[in-house]
Tab-separated table of C-alpha atoms and ligand atoms in Angstrom:
chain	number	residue	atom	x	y	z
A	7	UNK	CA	84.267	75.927	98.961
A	8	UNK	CA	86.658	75.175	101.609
A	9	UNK	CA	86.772	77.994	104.426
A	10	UNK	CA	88.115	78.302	108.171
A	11	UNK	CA	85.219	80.406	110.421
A	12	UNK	CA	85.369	81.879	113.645
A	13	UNK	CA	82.059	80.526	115.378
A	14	UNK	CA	83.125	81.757	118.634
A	15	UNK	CA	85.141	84.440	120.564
A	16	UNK	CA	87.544	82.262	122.501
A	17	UNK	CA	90.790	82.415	121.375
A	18	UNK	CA	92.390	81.076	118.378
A	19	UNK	CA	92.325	77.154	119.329
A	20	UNK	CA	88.330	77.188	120.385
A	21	UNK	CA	87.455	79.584	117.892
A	22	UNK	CA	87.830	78.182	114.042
A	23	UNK	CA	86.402	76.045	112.250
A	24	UNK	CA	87.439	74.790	109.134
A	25	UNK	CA	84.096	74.328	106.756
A	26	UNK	CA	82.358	74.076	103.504
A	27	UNK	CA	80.776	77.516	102.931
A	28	UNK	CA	78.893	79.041	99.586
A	29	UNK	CA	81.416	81.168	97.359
A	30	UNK	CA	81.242	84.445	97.733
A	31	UNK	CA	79.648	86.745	94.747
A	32	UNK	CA	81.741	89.148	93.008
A	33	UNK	CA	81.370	91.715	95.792
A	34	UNK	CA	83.054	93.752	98.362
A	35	UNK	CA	81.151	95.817	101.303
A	36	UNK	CA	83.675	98.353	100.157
A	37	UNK	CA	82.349	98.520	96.563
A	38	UNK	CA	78.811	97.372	96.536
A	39	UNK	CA	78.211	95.847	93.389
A	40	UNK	CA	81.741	95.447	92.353
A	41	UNK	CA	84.400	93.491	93.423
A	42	UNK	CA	87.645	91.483	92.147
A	43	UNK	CA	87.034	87.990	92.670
A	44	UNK	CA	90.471	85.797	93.474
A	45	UNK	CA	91.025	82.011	93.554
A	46	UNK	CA	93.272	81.869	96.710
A	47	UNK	CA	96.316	79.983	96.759
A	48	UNK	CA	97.807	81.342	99.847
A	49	UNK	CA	95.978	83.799	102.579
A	50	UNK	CA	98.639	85.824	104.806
A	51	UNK	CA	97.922	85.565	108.835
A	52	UNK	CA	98.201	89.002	111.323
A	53	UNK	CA	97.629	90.199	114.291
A	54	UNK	CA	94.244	91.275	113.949
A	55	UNK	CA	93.025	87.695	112.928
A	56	UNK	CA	94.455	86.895	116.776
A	57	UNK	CA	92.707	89.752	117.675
A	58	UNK	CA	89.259	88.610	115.896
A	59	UNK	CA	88.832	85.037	117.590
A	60	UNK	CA	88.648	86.991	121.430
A	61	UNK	CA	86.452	89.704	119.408
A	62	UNK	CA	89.654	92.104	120.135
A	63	UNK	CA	89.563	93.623	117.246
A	64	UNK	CA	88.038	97.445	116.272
A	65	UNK	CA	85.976	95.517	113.280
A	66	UNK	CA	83.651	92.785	114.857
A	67	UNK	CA	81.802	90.968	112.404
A	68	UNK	CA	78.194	88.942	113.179
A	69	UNK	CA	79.620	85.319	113.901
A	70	UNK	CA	80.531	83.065	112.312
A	71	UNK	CA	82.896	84.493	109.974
A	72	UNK	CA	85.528	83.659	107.497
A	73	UNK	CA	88.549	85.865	108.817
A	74	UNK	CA	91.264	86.392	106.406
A	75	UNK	CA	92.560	90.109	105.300
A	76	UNK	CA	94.912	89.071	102.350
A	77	UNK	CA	95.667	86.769	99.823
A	78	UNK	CA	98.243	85.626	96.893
A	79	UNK	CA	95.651	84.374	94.226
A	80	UNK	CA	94.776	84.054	90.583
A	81	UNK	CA	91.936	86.238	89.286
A	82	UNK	CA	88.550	84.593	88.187
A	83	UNK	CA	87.010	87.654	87.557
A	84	UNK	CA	86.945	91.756	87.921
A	85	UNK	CA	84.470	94.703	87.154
A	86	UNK	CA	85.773	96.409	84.307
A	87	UNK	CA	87.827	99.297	84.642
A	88	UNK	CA	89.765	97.549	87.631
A	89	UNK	CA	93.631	97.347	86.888
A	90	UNK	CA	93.658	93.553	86.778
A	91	UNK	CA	91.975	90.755	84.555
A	92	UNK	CA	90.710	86.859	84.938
A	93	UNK	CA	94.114	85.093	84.841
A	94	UNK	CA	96.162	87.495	86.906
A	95	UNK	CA	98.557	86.717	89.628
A	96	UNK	CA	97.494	89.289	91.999
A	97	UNK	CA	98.231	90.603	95.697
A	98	UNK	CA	94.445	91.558	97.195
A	99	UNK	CA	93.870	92.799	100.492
A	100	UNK	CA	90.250	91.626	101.365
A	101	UNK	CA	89.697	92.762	104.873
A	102	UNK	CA	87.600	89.555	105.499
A	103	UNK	CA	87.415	85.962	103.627
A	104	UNK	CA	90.771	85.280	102.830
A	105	UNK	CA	91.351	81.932	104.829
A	106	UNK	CA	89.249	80.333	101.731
A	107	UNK	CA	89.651	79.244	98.427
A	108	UNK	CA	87.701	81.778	97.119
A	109	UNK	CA	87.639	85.407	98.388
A	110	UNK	CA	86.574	89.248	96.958
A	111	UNK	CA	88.820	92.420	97.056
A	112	UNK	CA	87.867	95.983	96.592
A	113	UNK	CA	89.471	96.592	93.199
A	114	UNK	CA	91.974	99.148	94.389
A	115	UNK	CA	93.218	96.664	96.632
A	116	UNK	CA	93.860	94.276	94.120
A	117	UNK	CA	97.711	94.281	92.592
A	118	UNK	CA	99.099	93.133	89.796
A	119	UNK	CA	101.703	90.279	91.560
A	120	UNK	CA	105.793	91.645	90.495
A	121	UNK	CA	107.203	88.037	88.489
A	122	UNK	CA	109.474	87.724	90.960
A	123	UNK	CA	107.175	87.408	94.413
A	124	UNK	CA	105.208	83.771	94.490
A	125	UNK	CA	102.229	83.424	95.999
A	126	UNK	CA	103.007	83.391	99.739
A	127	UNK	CA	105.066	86.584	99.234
A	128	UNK	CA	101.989	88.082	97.147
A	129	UNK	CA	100.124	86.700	100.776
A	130	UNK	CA	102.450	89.036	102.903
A	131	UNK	CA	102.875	92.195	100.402
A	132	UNK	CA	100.081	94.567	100.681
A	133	UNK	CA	99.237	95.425	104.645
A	134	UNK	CA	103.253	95.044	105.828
A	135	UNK	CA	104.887	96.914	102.563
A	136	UNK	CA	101.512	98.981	102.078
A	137	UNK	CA	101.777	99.876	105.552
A	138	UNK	CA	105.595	100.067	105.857
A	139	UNK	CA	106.020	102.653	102.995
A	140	UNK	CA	102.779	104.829	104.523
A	141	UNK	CA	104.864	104.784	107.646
A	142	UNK	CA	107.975	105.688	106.543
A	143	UNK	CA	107.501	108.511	103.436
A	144	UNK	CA	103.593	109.694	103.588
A	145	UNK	CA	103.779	109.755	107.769
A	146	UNK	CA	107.514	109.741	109.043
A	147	UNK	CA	108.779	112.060	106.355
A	148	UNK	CA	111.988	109.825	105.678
A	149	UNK	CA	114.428	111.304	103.144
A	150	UNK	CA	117.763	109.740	101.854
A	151	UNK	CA	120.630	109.262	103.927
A	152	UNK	CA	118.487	109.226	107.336
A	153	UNK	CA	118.691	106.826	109.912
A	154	UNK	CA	115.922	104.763	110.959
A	155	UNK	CA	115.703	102.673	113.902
A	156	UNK	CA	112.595	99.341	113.683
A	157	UNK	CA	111.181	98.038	116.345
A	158	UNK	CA	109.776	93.917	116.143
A	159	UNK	CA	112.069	93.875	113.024
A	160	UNK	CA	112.208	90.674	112.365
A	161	UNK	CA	108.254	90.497	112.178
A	162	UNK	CA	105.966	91.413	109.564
A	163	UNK	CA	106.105	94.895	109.645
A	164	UNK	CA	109.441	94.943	110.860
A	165	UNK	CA	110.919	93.212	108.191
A	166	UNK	CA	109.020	95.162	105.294
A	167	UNK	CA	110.163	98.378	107.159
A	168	UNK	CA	113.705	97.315	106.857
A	169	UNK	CA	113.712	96.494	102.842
A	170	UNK	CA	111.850	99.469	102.376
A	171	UNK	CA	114.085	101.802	104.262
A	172	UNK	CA	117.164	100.492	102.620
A	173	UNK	CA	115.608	100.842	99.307
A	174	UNK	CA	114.497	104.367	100.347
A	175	UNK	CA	118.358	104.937	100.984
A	176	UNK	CA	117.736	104.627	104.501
A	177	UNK	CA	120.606	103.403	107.038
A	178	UNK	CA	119.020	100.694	108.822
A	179	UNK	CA	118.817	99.599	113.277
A	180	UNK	CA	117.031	96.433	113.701
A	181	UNK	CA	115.895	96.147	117.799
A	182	UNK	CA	115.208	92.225	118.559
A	183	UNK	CA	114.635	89.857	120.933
A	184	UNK	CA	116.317	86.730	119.845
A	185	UNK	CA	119.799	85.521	118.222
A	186	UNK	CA	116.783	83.959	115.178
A	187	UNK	CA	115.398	87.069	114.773
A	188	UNK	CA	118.480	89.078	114.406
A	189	UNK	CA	119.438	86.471	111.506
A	190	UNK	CA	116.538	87.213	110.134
A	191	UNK	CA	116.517	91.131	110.690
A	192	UNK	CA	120.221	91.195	108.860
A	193	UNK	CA	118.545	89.126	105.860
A	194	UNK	CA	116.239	91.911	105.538
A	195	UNK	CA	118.067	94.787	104.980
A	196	UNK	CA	119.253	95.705	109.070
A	197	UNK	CA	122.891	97.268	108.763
A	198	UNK	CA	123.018	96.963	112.782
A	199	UNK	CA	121.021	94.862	115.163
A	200	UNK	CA	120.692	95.991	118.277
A	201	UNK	CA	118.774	93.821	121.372
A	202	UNK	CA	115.601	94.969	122.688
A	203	UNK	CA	116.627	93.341	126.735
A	204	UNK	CA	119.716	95.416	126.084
A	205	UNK	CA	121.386	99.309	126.397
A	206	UNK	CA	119.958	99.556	122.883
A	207	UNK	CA	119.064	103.139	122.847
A	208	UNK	CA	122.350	104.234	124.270
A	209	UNK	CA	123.522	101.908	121.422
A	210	UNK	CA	121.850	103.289	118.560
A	211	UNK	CA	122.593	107.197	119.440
A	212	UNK	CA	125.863	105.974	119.610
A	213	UNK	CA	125.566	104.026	115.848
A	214	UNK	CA	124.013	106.721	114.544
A	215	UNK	CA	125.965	109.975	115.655
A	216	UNK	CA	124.493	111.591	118.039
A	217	UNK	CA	120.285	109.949	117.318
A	218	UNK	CA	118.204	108.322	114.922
A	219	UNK	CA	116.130	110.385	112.737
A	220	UNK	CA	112.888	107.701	112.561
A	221	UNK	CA	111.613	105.020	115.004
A	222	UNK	CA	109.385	102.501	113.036
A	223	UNK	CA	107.725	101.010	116.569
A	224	UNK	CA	104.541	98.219	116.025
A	225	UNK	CA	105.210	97.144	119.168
A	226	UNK	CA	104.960	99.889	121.517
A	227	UNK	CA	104.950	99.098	125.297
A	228	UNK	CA	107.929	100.146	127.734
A	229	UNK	CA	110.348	101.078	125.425
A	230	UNK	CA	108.442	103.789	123.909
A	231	UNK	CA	110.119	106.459	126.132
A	232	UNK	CA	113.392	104.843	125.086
A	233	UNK	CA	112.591	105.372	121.893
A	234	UNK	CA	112.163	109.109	122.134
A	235	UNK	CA	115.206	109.519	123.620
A	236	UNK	CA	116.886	107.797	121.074
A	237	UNK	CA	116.123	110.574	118.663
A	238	UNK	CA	118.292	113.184	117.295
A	239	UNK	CA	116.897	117.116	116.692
A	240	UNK	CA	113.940	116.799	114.608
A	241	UNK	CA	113.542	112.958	114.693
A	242	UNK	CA	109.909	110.962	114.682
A	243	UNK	CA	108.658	108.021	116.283
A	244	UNK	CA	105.940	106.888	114.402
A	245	UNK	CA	103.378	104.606	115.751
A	246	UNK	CA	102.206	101.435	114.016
A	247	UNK	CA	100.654	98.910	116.110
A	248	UNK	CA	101.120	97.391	120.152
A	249	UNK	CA	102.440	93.811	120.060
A	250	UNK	CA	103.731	94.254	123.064
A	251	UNK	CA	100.498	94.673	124.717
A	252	UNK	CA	100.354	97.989	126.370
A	253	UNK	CA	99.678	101.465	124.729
A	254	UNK	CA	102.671	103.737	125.790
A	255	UNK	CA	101.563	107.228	127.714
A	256	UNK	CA	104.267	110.277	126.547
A	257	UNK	CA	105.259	113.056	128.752
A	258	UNK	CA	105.142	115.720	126.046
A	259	UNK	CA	107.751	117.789	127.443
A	260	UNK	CA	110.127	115.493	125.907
A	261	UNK	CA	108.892	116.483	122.224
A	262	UNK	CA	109.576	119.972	123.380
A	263	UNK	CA	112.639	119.652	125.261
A	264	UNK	CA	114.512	118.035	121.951
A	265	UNK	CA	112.138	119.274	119.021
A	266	UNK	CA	110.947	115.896	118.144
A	267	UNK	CA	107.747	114.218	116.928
A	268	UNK	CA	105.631	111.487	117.596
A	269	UNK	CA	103.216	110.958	114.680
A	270	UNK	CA	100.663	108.111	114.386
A	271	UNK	CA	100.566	105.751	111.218
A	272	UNK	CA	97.028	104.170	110.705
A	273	UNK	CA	97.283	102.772	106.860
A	274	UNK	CA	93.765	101.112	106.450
A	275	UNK	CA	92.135	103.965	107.885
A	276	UNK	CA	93.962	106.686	105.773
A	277	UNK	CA	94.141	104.932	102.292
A	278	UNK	CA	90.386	102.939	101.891
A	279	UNK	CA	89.129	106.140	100.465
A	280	UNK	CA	91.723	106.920	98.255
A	281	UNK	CA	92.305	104.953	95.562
A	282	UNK	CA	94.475	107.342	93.888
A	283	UNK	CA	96.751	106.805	96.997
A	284	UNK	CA	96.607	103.002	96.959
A	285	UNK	CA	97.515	102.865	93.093
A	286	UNK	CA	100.646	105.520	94.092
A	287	UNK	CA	101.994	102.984	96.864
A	288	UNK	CA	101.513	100.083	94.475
A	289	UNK	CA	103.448	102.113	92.056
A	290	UNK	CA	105.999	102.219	94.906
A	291	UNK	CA	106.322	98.871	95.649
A	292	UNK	CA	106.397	97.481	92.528
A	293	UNK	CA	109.440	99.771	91.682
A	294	UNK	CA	111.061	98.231	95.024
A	295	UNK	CA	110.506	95.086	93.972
A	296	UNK	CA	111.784	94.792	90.815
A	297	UNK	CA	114.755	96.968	91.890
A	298	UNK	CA	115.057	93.252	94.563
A	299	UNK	CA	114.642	95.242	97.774
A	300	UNK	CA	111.336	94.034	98.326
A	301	UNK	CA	111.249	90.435	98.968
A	302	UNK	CA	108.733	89.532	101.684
A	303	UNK	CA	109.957	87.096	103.931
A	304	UNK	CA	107.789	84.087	104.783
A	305	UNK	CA	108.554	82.879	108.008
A	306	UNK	CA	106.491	79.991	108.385
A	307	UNK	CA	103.735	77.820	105.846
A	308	UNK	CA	100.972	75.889	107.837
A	309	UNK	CA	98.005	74.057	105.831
A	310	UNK	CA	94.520	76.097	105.835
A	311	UNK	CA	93.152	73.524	108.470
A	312	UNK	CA	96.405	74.334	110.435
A	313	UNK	CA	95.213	78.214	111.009
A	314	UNK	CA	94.769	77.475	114.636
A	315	UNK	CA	98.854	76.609	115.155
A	316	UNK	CA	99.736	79.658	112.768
A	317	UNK	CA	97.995	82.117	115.383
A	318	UNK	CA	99.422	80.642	118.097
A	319	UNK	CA	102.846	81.090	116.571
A	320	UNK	CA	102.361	84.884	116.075
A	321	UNK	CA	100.422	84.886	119.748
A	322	UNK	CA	103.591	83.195	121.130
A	323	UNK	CA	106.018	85.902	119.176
A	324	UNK	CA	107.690	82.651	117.783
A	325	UNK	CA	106.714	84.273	113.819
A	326	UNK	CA	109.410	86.166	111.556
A	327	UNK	CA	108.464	87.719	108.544
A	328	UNK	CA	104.506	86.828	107.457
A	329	UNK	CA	102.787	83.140	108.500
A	330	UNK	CA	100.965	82.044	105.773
A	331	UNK	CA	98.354	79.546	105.052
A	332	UNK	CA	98.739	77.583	101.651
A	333	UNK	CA	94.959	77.077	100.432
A	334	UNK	CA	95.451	75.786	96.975
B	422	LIG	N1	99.121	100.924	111.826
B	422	LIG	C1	98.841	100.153	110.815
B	422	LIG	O1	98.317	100.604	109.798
B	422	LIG	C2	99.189	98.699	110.903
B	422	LIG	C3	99.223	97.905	109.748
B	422	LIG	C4	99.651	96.580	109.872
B	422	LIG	C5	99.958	96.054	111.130
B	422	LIG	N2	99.840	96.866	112.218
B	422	LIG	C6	100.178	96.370	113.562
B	422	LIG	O2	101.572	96.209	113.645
B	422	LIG	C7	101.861	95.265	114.651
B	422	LIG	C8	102.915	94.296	114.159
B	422	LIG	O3	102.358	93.428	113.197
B	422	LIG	P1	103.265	92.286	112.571
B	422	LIG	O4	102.435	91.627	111.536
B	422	LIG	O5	104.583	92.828	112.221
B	422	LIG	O6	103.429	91.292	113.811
B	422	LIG	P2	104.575	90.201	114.044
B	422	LIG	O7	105.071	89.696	112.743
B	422	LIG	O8	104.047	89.213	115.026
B	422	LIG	O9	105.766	91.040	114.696
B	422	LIG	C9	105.576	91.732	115.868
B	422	LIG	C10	106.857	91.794	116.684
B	422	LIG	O10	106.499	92.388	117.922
B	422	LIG	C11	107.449	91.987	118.886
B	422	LIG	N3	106.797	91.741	120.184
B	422	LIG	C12	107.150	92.331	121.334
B	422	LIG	N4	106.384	91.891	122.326
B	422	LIG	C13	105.551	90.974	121.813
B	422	LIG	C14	104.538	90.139	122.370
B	422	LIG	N5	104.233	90.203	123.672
B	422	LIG	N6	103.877	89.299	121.548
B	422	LIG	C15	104.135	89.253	120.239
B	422	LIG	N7	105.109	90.031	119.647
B	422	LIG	C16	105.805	90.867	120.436
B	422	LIG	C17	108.117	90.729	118.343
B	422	LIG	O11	109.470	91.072	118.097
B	422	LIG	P3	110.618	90.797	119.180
B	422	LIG	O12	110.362	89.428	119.740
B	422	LIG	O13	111.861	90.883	118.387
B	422	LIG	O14	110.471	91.895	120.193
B	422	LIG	C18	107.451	90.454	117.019
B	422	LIG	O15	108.368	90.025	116.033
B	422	LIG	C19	100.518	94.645	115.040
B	422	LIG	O16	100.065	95.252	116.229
B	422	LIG	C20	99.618	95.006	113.902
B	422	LIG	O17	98.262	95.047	114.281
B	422	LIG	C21	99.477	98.154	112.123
């Protein structure tokens, strides 16, 4: 079958390599023996993919590899007892082997696709809305009526935190860094977008009364103490991911001074050994989705052999919404 590989660690235009590899068998490291076996027609591209080809990344495989943590496919095959069936459309979150035509989920990774998502939205639905709707209800506590305040929100994660949070009951503040990607922000659910080279903290407590009562942040950097102060009494900043490139420090007086929280969200870490939790999210999201406020947003197609140009565009922080590759 047709794959891309990293064969080296040095950067996402030295590292793939588009190949003919063998299939995989049906299955997954995380169920030996068992596995959900998907005929890819479009593999969703993320940070830690970028991450992989300098061997960034916490998991470093033995090279070469076929990278690749999720697909939109058809099912060929699954163990029985797994909640989907040959001839499903199905969202699977692989971990590895997506960027092929053929790759192997863990079965409690593997979701039904909602009728109304195609297969490049089934690409970009499990780790952004997955991880979105850990963030928000198991981690940040968000209840009705709250406002929450997302940082990068016209990426990925940002714009799955923004449908979610509206269809939560959330009020919505998008922080951005472009006139694009506050078009793009507002498409997704932001009530107010706010600029992240602007007074956007002073902004928001002003928005939102007085503080916000969540801060969705992937990107982290600078503006982390920023975001803490843009809480109100009892608000939480919870921690997703570091585009920005540097891991924030916090004075933890601050948390003190105001009563406030800063709570770490790690979804892959906290749901691969609990199926029961995976199935309760996909519950979630497919009642989001066929209420229509999860649409995933696909901000860019490239070809598979194109992988190298859809890294750079997430690299660059040209991307909005999920970059996908169409494989079949
Ligand atoms: N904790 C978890 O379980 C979990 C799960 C999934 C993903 N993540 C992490 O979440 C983060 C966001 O992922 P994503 O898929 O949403 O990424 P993305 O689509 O590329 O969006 C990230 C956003 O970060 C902002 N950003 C600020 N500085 C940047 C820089 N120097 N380079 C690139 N982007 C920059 C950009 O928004 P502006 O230009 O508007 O500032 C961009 O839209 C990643 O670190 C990822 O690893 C964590």
């Amino acid at each position: 079958m047709k794959a891309v590989q990293i064969v080296e660690l040095s950067g996402p235009r030295e590292a793939l390599r588009v190949t003919d590899v063998p299939e995989p068998k049906a299955e997954h490291p995380a169920t030996p023996g068992r596995g959900v076996v998907v005929e890819v027609k479009a593999a969703g591209v993320s940070f830690p993919e970028l991450l992989q080809t300098r061997g960034q990344y916490q998991v470093k495989p033995e090279l070469p590899f076929v990278p690749g943590s999720e697909v939109g496919g058809v099912v060929r095959s699954a163990p029985d007892g797994a909640g989907v069936k040959a001839g499903d459309r199905v969202a699977a979150f692989c971990m590895l082997g997506g960027w092929a035509e053929v790759a192997v989920a863990p079965e409690f990774f593997a979701f039904k696709l909602p009728d109304e998502l195609d297969f490049a939205q089934g690409a970009g639905l499990v780790l952004n809305y997955h991880t979105a709707y850990f963030s928000l209800t198991t981690r940040g506590r968000l209840a009705r009526g709250e406002t929450v305040l997302v940082h990068g929100a016209a990426g990925g994660v940002g714009t799955a935190t923004l449908q979610i949070a509206r269809g939560l009951g959330a009020r919505t503040i998008a922080v951005v860094s472009s006139e694009e990607k506050e078009r793009v922000a507002r498409e997704a659910g932001a009530e107010e977008v706010l600029r992240s080279d602007g007074p956007w903290k002073d902004q928001a407590k002003e928005l939102s009364g007085g503080g916000v009562d969540v801060v969705v942040d992937p990107v982290g950097g600078d503006r982390f103490t920023d975001s803490l102060r843009s809480l109100r009494e009892g608000g939480r900043v919870v921690v997703v991911g570091f585009t920005g490139g540097s891991i924030p420090e916090v004075r933890v007086n601050r948390l003190l001074l105001n009563n406030t929280e800063v709570i770490g969200a790690g979804w892959g870490a906290y749901v691969m050994s609990k199926p029961d939790v995976n199935r309760e999210i996909g519950q979630a999201i497919d009642r989001l989705t066929a209420e229509g406020s999860i649409r995933p947003v696909v901000g860019a197609r490239f070809p598979l052999e194109a992988a190298a140009d859809a890294l750079e565009l997430l690299e660059g922080r040209g991307a909005t919404g999920k970059v996908v590759l169409e494989v079949s």
